[in-house]
Coordinates of C-alpha atoms in Angstrom, one line a residue:
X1 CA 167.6 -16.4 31.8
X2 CA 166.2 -15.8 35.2
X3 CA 162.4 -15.8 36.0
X4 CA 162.8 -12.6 37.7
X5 CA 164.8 -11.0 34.5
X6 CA 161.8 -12.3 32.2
X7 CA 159.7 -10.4 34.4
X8 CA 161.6 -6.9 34.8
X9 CA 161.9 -7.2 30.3
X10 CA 158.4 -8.1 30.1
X11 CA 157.3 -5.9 32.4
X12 CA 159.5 -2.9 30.6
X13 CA 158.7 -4.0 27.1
X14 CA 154.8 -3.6 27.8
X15 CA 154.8 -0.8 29.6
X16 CA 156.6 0.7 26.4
X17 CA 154.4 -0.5 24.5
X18 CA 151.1 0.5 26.1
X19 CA 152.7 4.2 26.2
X20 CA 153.7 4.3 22.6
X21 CA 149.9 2.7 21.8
X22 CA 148.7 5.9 24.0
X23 CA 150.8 8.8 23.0
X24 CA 151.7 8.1 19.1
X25 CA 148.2 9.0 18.4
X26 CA 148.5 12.0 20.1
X27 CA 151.2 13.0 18.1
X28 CA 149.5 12.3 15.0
X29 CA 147.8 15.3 15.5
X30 CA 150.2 17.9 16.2
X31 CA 151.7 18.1 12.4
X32 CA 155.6 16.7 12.9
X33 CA 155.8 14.8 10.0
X34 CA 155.7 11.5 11.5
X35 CA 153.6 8.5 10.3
X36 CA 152.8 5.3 12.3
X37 CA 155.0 2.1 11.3
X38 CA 153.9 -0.6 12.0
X39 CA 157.3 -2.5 12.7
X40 CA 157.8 -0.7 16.0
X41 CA 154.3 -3.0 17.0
X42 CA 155.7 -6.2 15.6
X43 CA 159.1 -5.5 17.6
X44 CA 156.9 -5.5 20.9
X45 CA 154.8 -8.0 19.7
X46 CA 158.2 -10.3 19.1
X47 CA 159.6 -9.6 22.3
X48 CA 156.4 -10.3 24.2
X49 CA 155.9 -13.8 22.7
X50 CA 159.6 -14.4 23.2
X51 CA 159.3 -13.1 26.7
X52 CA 156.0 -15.0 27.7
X53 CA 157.4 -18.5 26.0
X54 CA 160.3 -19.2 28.2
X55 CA 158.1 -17.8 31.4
X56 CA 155.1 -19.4 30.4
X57 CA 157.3 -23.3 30.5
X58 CA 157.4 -22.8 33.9
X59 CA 154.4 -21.8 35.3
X60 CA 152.2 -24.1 37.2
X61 CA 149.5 -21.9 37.3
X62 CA 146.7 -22.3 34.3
X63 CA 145.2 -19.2 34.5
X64 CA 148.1 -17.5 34.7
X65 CA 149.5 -19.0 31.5
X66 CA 146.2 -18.5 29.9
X67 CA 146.3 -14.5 31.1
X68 CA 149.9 -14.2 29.2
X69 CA 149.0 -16.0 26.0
X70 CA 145.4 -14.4 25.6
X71 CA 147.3 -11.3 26.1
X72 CA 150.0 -11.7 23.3
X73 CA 147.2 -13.0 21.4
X74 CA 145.7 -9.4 21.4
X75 CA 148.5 -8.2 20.5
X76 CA 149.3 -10.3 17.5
X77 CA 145.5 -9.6 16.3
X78 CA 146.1 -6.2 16.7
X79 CA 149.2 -6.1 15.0
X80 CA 147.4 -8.5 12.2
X81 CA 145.2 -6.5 11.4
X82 CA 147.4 -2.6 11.6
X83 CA 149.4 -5.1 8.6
X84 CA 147.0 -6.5 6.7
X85 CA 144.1 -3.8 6.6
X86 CA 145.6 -0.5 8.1
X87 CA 143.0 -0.8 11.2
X88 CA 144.1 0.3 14.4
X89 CA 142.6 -1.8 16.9
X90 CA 142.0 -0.8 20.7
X91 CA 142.8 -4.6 21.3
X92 CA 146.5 -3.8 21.9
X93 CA 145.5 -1.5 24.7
X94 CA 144.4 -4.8 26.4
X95 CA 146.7 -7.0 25.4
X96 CA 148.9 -4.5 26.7
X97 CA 147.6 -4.3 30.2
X98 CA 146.8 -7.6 30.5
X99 CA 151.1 -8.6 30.1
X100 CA 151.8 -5.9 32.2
X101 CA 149.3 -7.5 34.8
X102 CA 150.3 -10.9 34.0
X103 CA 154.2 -10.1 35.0
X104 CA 153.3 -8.0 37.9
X105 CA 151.3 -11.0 39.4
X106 CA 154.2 -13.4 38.4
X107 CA 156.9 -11.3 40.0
X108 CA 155.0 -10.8 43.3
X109 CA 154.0 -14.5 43.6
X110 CA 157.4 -16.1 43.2
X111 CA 159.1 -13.3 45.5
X112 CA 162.3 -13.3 43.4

């Protein structure tokens, strides 16, 4: 897959994720009947190591490769600890903007 097509999924599949981290707590509070489930954070957490593995052979640049991994690394705490002791951490938040940051930087400097 394309450099630029990592970026644009990557780019989308944080995004999501950073706006489901913001509004489903929201919407814990209004009384729908819904529940958090955890899955939906090991879905993004799958696609972003997925996503950052195949960019992340390529790039020459070491802090840049360090910015996407410590940023799925976040993540996967994150999602760690949601599974293993029902804690919410505020880590996804950054692991979050740091992928979204890490694509945006990646897209701009290879001018696809």
């Amino acid at each position: 897959m394309k450099s630029r097509i990592l970026d644009l999924i990557g780019i989308s599949a944080a995004t999501l994720c950073l706006i489901h981290c913001i509004v489903f707590p929201l919407l814990m509070v209004i009384p729908l009947g819904i529940s958090h489930n955890p899955l939906i954070d090991l879905m993004f957490l799958i696609i972003g190591i997925a996503v950052v593995f195949r960019i992340t052979k390529k790039i020459r640049s070491a802090r840049l490769r360090f910015l996407f991994w410590i940023s799925v690394s976040l993540i996967a705490i994150s999602v760690s600890l949601d599974f293993l002791f029902h804690v919410h951490s505020g880590l996804m938040y950054f692991g979050a903007a740091g992928l979204i940051t890490a694509h945006l930087i990646h897209f701009k400097k290879h001018r696809h």
